[in-house]
Short mmCIF file of C-alpha atoms and ligand atoms in Angstrom, two decimals:
data_model
loop_
_atom_site.label_atom_id
_atom_site.label_comp_id
_atom_site.label_asym_id
_atom_site.label_seq_id
_atom_site.Cartn_x
_atom_site.Cartn_y
_atom_site.Cartn_z
CA MET A 1 67.16 133.53 32.74
CA THR A 2 69.18 136.63 31.99
CA ALA A 3 72.00 138.73 33.37
CA THR A 4 71.22 142.02 35.09
CA GLY A 5 72.97 145.06 36.50
CA PRO A 6 76.73 145.46 36.70
CA LEU A 7 77.37 141.82 35.78
CA ARG A 8 75.44 142.29 32.55
CA ASP A 9 77.23 145.54 31.79
CA ALA A 10 80.63 143.94 32.32
CA LEU A 11 79.70 140.97 30.13
CA ALA A 12 78.47 143.31 27.42
CA ALA A 13 81.65 145.40 27.64
CA ALA A 14 83.95 142.36 27.30
CA THR A 15 85.37 141.97 23.81
CA GLU A 16 87.47 138.92 24.74
CA ASP A 17 86.63 135.77 26.69
CA ARG A 18 86.81 136.12 30.44
CA LEU A 19 85.28 135.41 33.80
CA VAL A 20 83.38 138.30 35.34
CA TYR A 21 82.53 138.63 39.04
CA ASP A 22 80.15 141.11 40.61
CA LEU A 23 81.58 141.90 44.05
CA ASP A 24 78.51 143.79 45.27
CA GLY A 25 76.38 140.80 44.34
CA ILE A 26 78.65 138.61 46.45
CA GLY A 27 78.29 141.18 49.23
CA ALA A 28 74.50 140.98 48.99
CA SER A 29 74.66 137.20 49.37
CA CYS A 30 76.86 137.59 52.46
CA ALA A 31 74.41 140.09 53.96
CA GLU A 32 71.49 137.78 53.26
CA LEU A 33 73.28 134.85 54.86
CA ARG A 34 74.00 136.88 57.99
CA ARG A 35 70.36 137.95 58.18
CA GLU A 36 69.16 134.38 57.83
CA LEU A 37 71.66 132.94 60.31
CA PRO A 38 72.26 135.67 62.87
CA GLY A 39 75.36 135.28 65.01
CA VAL A 40 76.76 132.46 62.90
CA HIS A 41 80.37 132.92 61.80
CA VAL A 42 80.87 132.75 58.06
CA ARG A 43 83.96 131.21 56.53
CA PHE A 44 84.34 131.19 52.80
CA ALA A 45 85.52 127.90 51.29
CA LEU A 46 88.35 129.38 49.28
CA LYS A 47 88.41 126.67 46.66
CA ALA A 48 85.08 127.86 45.29
CA CYS A 49 86.64 131.12 44.06
CA PRO A 50 90.38 131.59 44.64
CA VAL A 51 90.31 135.11 43.21
CA ASP A 52 92.29 137.75 45.12
CA GLU A 53 89.78 140.57 44.60
CA VAL A 54 86.95 138.38 45.88
CA LEU A 55 88.96 137.33 48.94
CA ARG A 56 90.00 140.90 49.75
CA TYR A 57 86.37 141.98 49.45
CA LEU A 58 85.21 139.17 51.77
CA ALA A 59 88.05 139.88 54.22
CA ARG A 60 86.85 143.49 54.51
CA ARG A 61 83.46 142.11 55.49
CA GLY A 62 84.92 140.10 58.35
CA ILE A 63 84.48 136.77 56.63
CA GLY A 64 86.92 133.99 57.48
CA VAL A 65 88.35 131.34 55.22
CA ASP A 66 88.24 127.57 55.05
CA ALA A 67 91.60 126.63 53.55
CA ALA A 68 92.78 123.25 52.30
CA GLY A 69 96.54 123.67 52.59
CA PRO A 70 99.52 126.05 52.73
CA GLU A 71 98.86 127.76 49.39
CA GLU A 72 95.27 128.63 50.27
CA ILE A 73 96.36 129.75 53.73
CA ALA A 74 98.98 132.05 52.17
CA GLN A 75 96.48 133.42 49.65
CA ALA A 76 93.99 134.19 52.43
CA VAL A 77 96.69 135.92 54.51
CA ARG A 78 97.74 138.01 51.48
CA ALA A 79 94.10 139.00 50.98
CA GLY A 80 93.98 140.38 54.52
CA VAL A 81 92.13 137.61 56.33
CA PRO A 82 93.37 137.58 59.96
CA VAL A 83 95.03 134.25 60.66
CA GLU A 84 92.67 133.50 63.55
CA ARG A 85 89.86 133.45 60.99
CA ILE A 86 91.64 130.94 58.77
CA HIS A 87 90.80 127.32 59.43
CA TYR A 88 92.58 124.31 58.07
CA GLY A 89 89.44 122.55 56.94
CA ASN A 90 91.00 119.68 55.04
CA THR A 91 91.11 116.33 56.81
CA VAL A 92 93.81 115.25 54.36
CA LYS A 93 97.16 116.83 55.22
CA SER A 94 100.81 115.88 55.30
CA ASP A 95 103.15 116.39 58.27
CA ARG A 96 104.90 119.09 56.32
CA ASN A 97 101.69 120.99 55.53
CA ILE A 98 100.53 120.81 59.14
CA ALA A 99 103.88 122.22 60.30
CA HIS A 100 103.65 124.95 57.69
CA ALA A 101 100.15 125.94 58.79
CA HIS A 102 101.28 125.94 62.43
CA ARG A 103 104.18 128.27 61.59
CA SER A 104 101.71 130.53 59.75
CA GLY A 105 99.71 130.82 62.96
CA VAL A 106 96.71 128.65 62.07
CA ARG A 107 95.22 127.13 65.21
CA ASP A 108 92.08 125.27 64.04
CA TYR A 109 92.36 121.95 62.22
CA ALA A 110 89.73 119.60 60.81
CA THR A 111 90.29 115.92 61.43
CA ASP A 112 88.53 112.58 61.07
CA SER A 113 91.07 109.98 62.11
CA VAL A 114 93.39 109.06 64.96
CA GLU A 115 96.32 109.04 62.52
CA ASP A 116 95.69 112.63 61.54
CA VAL A 117 95.20 113.66 65.19
CA ARG A 118 98.63 112.24 66.04
CA ALA A 119 100.17 114.19 63.17
CA VAL A 120 98.47 117.41 64.25
CA ALA A 121 99.67 116.87 67.83
CA ALA A 122 103.23 116.36 66.59
CA HIS A 123 103.38 119.26 64.15
CA ALA A 124 100.86 121.76 65.52
CA PRO A 125 101.10 121.22 69.27
CA GLY A 126 98.24 122.71 71.26
CA ALA A 127 95.98 123.11 68.22
CA ARG A 128 92.22 123.13 68.37
CA VAL A 129 90.72 120.25 66.40
CA PHE A 130 87.23 119.65 65.12
CA CYS A 131 86.13 116.24 64.00
CA ARG A 132 84.18 115.83 60.80
CA LEU A 133 81.17 113.52 60.86
CA ALA A 134 80.44 111.56 57.71
CA THR A 135 77.26 112.26 55.77
CA THR A 136 75.63 110.29 52.97
CA GLY A 137 75.68 113.17 50.49
CA ASP A 138 72.13 112.20 49.50
CA GLY A 139 70.20 115.09 48.01
CA ALA A 140 73.33 116.93 46.86
CA LEU A 141 74.48 117.38 43.27
CA TRP A 142 77.95 116.39 44.43
CA GLY A 143 77.84 114.20 47.55
CA LEU A 144 81.07 114.31 49.56
CA SER A 145 80.64 111.05 51.36
CA ASP A 146 83.22 108.29 51.51
CA LYS A 147 86.37 110.32 51.49
CA PHE A 148 85.66 112.38 54.61
CA GLY A 149 84.31 112.07 58.09
CA CYS A 150 83.66 109.38 60.63
CA ALA A 151 80.69 107.85 62.40
CA PRO A 152 79.52 109.50 65.65
CA ALA A 153 81.01 106.74 67.83
CA ASP A 154 84.38 107.04 66.09
CA ALA A 155 84.32 110.82 66.41
CA VAL A 156 84.25 110.33 70.17
CA ASP A 157 87.40 108.19 69.97
CA VAL A 158 89.11 110.66 67.65
CA LEU A 159 88.43 113.62 69.94
CA LEU A 160 89.44 111.64 73.05
CA ALA A 161 92.69 110.79 71.26
CA ALA A 162 93.13 114.51 70.56
CA TRP A 163 92.62 115.28 74.23
CA GLU A 164 95.17 112.67 75.27
CA ALA A 165 97.65 114.07 72.74
CA GLY A 166 97.46 117.52 74.29
CA LEU A 167 95.21 119.07 71.65
CA THR A 168 91.97 120.93 72.38
CA PRO A 169 88.91 119.00 71.17
CA ALA A 170 87.06 122.09 69.99
CA GLY A 171 84.25 121.09 67.74
CA LEU A 172 82.40 118.93 65.28
CA SER A 173 81.84 119.55 61.62
CA VAL A 174 79.74 118.20 58.78
CA HIS A 175 79.45 118.78 55.07
CA VAL A 176 76.16 117.56 53.66
CA GLY A 177 77.38 117.55 50.04
CA SER A 178 77.74 120.35 47.54
CA GLN A 179 74.61 122.06 46.17
CA GLN A 180 72.54 120.20 48.70
CA MET A 181 68.94 120.51 47.53
CA THR A 182 67.15 119.11 50.60
CA ALA A 183 66.63 120.40 54.13
CA ASP A 184 66.48 116.76 55.29
CA ALA A 185 70.21 116.40 54.83
CA TRP A 186 70.87 119.01 57.52
CA GLN A 187 68.16 117.49 59.70
CA ASP A 188 70.02 114.17 59.58
CA ALA A 189 73.31 115.94 60.25
CA PHE A 190 71.83 117.65 63.34
CA ALA A 191 70.71 114.25 64.67
CA ASP A 192 74.27 112.92 64.36
CA LEU A 193 75.73 116.10 65.86
CA ALA A 194 73.37 115.86 68.85
CA GLN A 195 74.20 112.22 69.43
CA THR A 196 77.94 112.90 69.25
CA LEU A 197 77.83 115.96 71.53
CA GLU A 198 75.93 113.87 74.09
CA ALA A 199 78.33 110.97 73.90
CA LEU A 200 81.29 113.32 74.28
CA ARG A 201 79.74 115.02 77.26
CA ARG A 202 79.30 111.66 78.97
CA ARG A 203 83.05 111.21 78.52
CA GLY A 204 83.77 114.64 79.98
CA VAL A 205 84.56 116.42 76.70
CA VAL A 206 82.68 119.69 76.20
CA LEU A 207 83.08 121.25 72.77
CA ASP A 208 82.67 124.95 72.00
CA HIS A 209 81.75 125.00 68.35
CA VAL A 210 79.94 123.26 65.56
CA ASN A 211 80.77 123.79 61.91
CA LEU A 212 77.78 123.21 59.64
CA GLY A 213 80.03 123.17 56.60
CA GLY A 214 79.29 124.10 53.04
CA GLY A 215 76.66 122.67 50.76
CA LEU A 216 74.28 125.63 50.90
CA PRO A 217 72.80 125.63 47.42
CA ALA A 218 73.36 128.48 44.97
CA ARG A 219 70.64 130.10 42.93
CA GLY A 220 70.75 130.48 39.18
CA TYR A 221 71.66 126.97 38.01
CA THR A 222 69.64 124.77 35.75
CA ASP A 223 69.75 121.00 36.05
CA ARG A 224 71.26 118.65 33.45
CA TYR A 225 68.21 119.12 31.26
CA GLY A 226 67.93 122.86 31.57
CA THR A 227 65.17 123.07 34.17
CA PRO A 228 65.87 125.77 36.77
CA LEU A 229 67.02 124.30 40.06
CA ASP A 230 64.97 125.97 42.70
CA PRO A 231 66.72 125.27 45.99
CA PRO A 232 64.42 125.44 49.04
CA LEU A 233 66.61 128.01 50.78
CA ASP A 234 63.94 129.34 53.15
CA LYS A 235 63.27 125.85 54.42
CA ILE A 236 66.99 125.07 54.71
CA PHE A 237 67.65 128.25 56.73
CA ALA A 238 64.69 127.46 59.00
CA VAL A 239 66.03 123.93 59.62
CA LEU A 240 69.47 125.39 60.35
CA ARG A 241 68.07 127.89 62.87
CA ASP A 242 65.95 125.23 64.62
CA GLY A 243 68.77 122.72 64.60
CA MET A 244 71.22 125.19 66.13
CA GLN A 245 68.76 126.15 68.85
CA HIS A 246 68.15 122.50 69.65
CA LEU A 247 71.89 121.79 69.93
CA ARG A 248 72.39 124.84 72.15
CA ASP A 249 69.59 123.71 74.47
CA LEU A 250 71.01 120.24 74.63
CA HIS A 251 74.55 121.41 75.17
CA GLY A 252 73.93 123.79 78.05
CA GLY A 253 77.27 125.61 77.70
CA PRO A 254 78.25 128.15 75.07
CA LEU A 255 78.27 126.82 71.55
CA ASP A 256 79.40 128.84 68.51
CA PHE A 257 78.29 127.97 65.01
CA VAL A 258 80.14 128.32 61.75
CA VAL A 259 79.02 127.90 58.15
CA GLU A 260 81.45 127.43 55.29
CA PRO A 261 79.65 128.36 52.12
CA GLY A 262 81.50 128.12 48.85
CA ARG A 263 79.22 128.15 45.85
CA HIS A 264 76.30 129.76 47.69
CA LEU A 265 78.14 133.09 47.95
CA VAL A 266 79.64 133.31 44.48
CA ALA A 267 77.97 131.11 41.84
CA GLU A 268 75.24 133.45 40.64
CA HIS A 269 77.52 136.50 40.83
CA GLY A 270 79.99 135.24 38.28
CA ALA A 271 79.63 134.53 34.59
CA VAL A 272 81.79 133.44 31.68
CA ARG A 273 81.98 135.52 28.54
CA ALA A 274 82.80 133.05 25.78
CA HIS A 275 82.14 133.00 22.05
CA VAL A 276 80.83 130.71 19.35
CA VAL A 277 83.58 128.65 17.74
CA ARG A 278 81.34 126.94 15.21
CA THR A 279 77.88 125.44 14.74
CA THR A 280 77.57 122.25 12.76
CA ARG A 281 74.98 119.70 11.69
CA ARG A 282 76.30 116.18 11.67
CA ARG A 283 74.73 112.78 11.45
CA GLY A 284 75.03 110.84 14.70
CA PRO A 285 75.47 107.09 15.16
CA ASP A 286 71.69 106.57 14.90
CA GLY A 287 71.64 108.22 11.47
CA THR A 288 69.77 111.38 12.51
CA TYR A 289 71.20 114.87 12.11
CA ARG A 290 72.19 116.77 15.19
CA ARG A 291 73.15 120.33 15.57
CA TRP A 292 76.26 121.12 17.61
CA LEU A 293 77.31 124.40 19.11
CA TYR A 294 80.99 124.53 19.99
CA LEU A 295 81.89 127.22 22.50
CA SER A 296 85.30 128.71 23.23
CA ALA A 297 84.88 127.76 26.93
CA GLY A 298 84.13 124.32 28.33
CA ARG A 299 85.04 121.92 31.10
CA PHE A 300 88.73 122.78 31.01
CA ASN A 301 88.44 126.54 31.00
CA GLY A 302 85.65 127.74 33.22
CA LEU A 303 82.58 125.54 32.74
CA TYR A 304 83.63 122.42 34.60
CA GLU A 305 80.49 121.33 36.38
CA THR A 306 78.54 120.21 33.32
CA ASP A 307 78.69 116.67 34.73
CA ALA A 308 75.68 117.59 36.87
CA LEU A 309 74.21 120.84 35.58
CA GLN A 310 73.82 123.23 32.68
CA TYR A 311 74.92 126.81 32.88
CA PRO A 312 72.14 129.04 31.51
CA LEU A 313 73.36 130.48 28.20
CA VAL A 314 72.63 133.97 26.92
CA PHE A 315 73.16 134.95 23.29
CA PRO A 316 73.28 138.73 23.52
CA THR A 317 73.42 139.32 19.77
CA HIS A 318 70.35 137.11 19.16
CA PRO A 319 67.80 138.06 21.82
CA ASP A 320 64.69 137.21 19.83
CA ALA A 321 65.97 134.54 17.46
CA ASP A 322 64.17 131.28 16.71
CA ARG A 323 65.66 128.52 18.83
CA VAL A 324 66.66 125.03 17.84
CA PRO A 325 67.98 122.20 20.00
CA ALA A 326 71.73 121.66 19.87
CA ARG A 327 74.37 119.77 21.75
CA VAL A 328 76.71 122.30 23.35
CA ALA A 329 80.39 121.50 23.81
CA GLY A 330 83.68 123.14 24.65
CA PRO A 331 86.60 123.68 22.26
CA THR A 332 88.88 120.78 23.26
CA CYS A 333 89.50 117.33 21.75
CA ASP A 334 87.88 115.66 24.76
CA SER A 335 84.38 114.25 24.38
CA ASP A 336 83.61 114.83 28.08
CA ASP A 337 83.92 118.52 27.30
CA ALA A 338 80.21 118.85 26.54
CA PHE A 339 76.95 119.86 28.17
CA PRO A 340 74.95 116.84 29.35
CA ALA A 341 71.77 117.41 27.36
CA PRO A 342 70.61 119.47 24.36
CA VAL A 343 70.06 123.21 24.80
CA LEU A 344 67.82 125.52 22.79
CA VAL A 345 70.06 127.92 20.90
CA PRO A 346 69.53 130.53 18.16
CA ALA A 347 69.47 128.94 14.71
CA ASP A 348 71.72 131.47 13.01
CA LEU A 349 74.78 131.79 15.25
CA ARG A 350 78.09 132.67 13.62
CA SER A 351 81.63 131.98 14.63
CA GLY A 352 82.73 134.78 16.94
CA ASP A 353 79.28 135.65 18.33
CA PRO A 354 79.45 136.27 22.10
CA VAL A 355 77.85 133.77 24.48
CA TRP A 356 77.40 134.31 28.22
CA ALA A 357 77.33 131.34 30.57
CA LEU A 358 75.57 132.49 33.74
CA ALA A 359 75.82 131.15 37.28
CA SER A 360 79.41 130.11 36.70
CA GLY A 361 81.07 132.09 39.50
CA ALA A 362 81.72 129.04 41.67
CA TYR A 363 84.50 126.57 40.96
CA ALA A 364 85.21 128.20 37.58
CA ALA A 365 88.56 129.78 38.42
CA SER A 366 89.63 126.71 40.43
CA TYR A 367 88.65 123.90 38.04
CA MET A 368 90.59 125.51 35.22
CA THR A 369 93.43 123.63 33.56
CA ARG A 370 96.64 125.44 32.76
CA GLY A 371 95.85 125.17 29.10
CA PHE A 372 94.49 121.78 28.07
CA ASN A 373 94.91 121.49 24.28
CA GLY A 374 96.44 124.95 24.45
CA PHE A 375 93.18 126.68 25.33
CA ALA A 376 94.30 129.25 27.87
CA PRO A 377 92.73 129.63 31.29
CA LEU A 378 90.28 132.56 31.28
CA PRO A 379 91.41 135.87 32.74
CA HIS A 380 88.95 137.59 35.06
CA THR A 381 87.46 140.98 35.79
CA CYS A 382 85.72 142.09 38.97
CA VAL A 383 83.15 144.85 39.02
CA GLY A 384 81.78 146.77 42.02
CA GLY A 385 83.22 146.42 45.49
CA ALA A 386 83.76 150.14 46.07
CA ARG A 387 82.46 149.80 49.61
C1 PLP B 1 84.39 122.58 49.47
C2 PLP B 1 84.13 122.74 50.92
C3 PLP B 1 83.17 123.66 51.35
C4 PLP B 1 82.29 124.44 50.40
O1 PLP B 1 81.40 123.63 49.74
P1 PLP B 1 80.20 124.27 48.89
O2 PLP B 1 79.39 123.11 48.52
O3 PLP B 1 80.78 125.00 47.74
O4 PLP B 1 79.47 125.19 49.80
C5 PLP B 1 83.02 123.85 52.71
N1 PLP B 1 83.77 123.16 53.61
C6 PLP B 1 84.70 122.26 53.23
C7 PLP B 1 85.49 121.55 54.26
C8 PLP B 1 84.90 122.02 51.88
O5 PLP B 1 85.81 121.12 51.51
#
């Protein structure tokens, strides 16, 4: 796996550590998504890349935003996203944050409980609400199960409560878990969506949209052990198209669809330029020697998701070097700040040599501490985006 094009050039030009994003690459992913899912509205899950340049670029392309609270709403507005395209997609919200969003002009709110519906009715009167259905998260690298969503039967009660409270029951939503690797997960979600739409219709509630959430897998990752993850995107898109058609047929009336990709749009178009801190050989608890490669970036400054994956590493100064297995870790005094499994690395790395961590454009800028152990958050550069 290697970097190409403008992303590569920007990584090669960097003399200090940073995050680099290729805006035109992000644009190509948006265009592909729109080709695969024609007519489906795209909302970017802001938390995956809260970078102003990226948001401004997406806003120019007519992409909406899934925001989790007042700060994300304000950032999206500043980036030029029209407020009617900003959705409050977090089921967890305080009275104060609901009121703030309402004052900002946000009209769509995710919910999954009667308590939250009452709060929305009180602080955002007249809002449109969409109820999130729970999923198992099976098949995803990060399942988002227990914390969110309700069972189909409970969704009916939640939306009826919304109706009684003077809100507009507008839709249903799901999130099948982040980096969902199976098409089956969406198949199961469609079954629950169909059942819930039917049950609602029997109670006289006709919704106008379904939000298929995030979870679309990104390309470019390798798994914990360094094997490329090869997400079955063609199959997933086919299941999404079939599922949407089936729901439309069942529903009769007009039904709009939304997707809320986060990592799918940005992961492979961002990379971290870091450097070698040190390589060592130390005897482990079992008495055998292990090689370690300590990088200047790790879980607390840009490479957070090593709990479930490896970022492919490029050693631009050692393209043809002999490789040896090493444990790779970040610079902090935290033993969780390490890659999950050994990586093959050049044998003769020196302190200061550049290292590129690819496929790190998603959740890098957001899962960055303010300076754990004094290691500063990475600055960023964006390339492209002239159009
Ligand atoms: C995080 C999130 C997303 C994006 O998830 P990805 O797995 O990055 O696509 C979409 N919708 C909601 C409500 C989210 O919380």
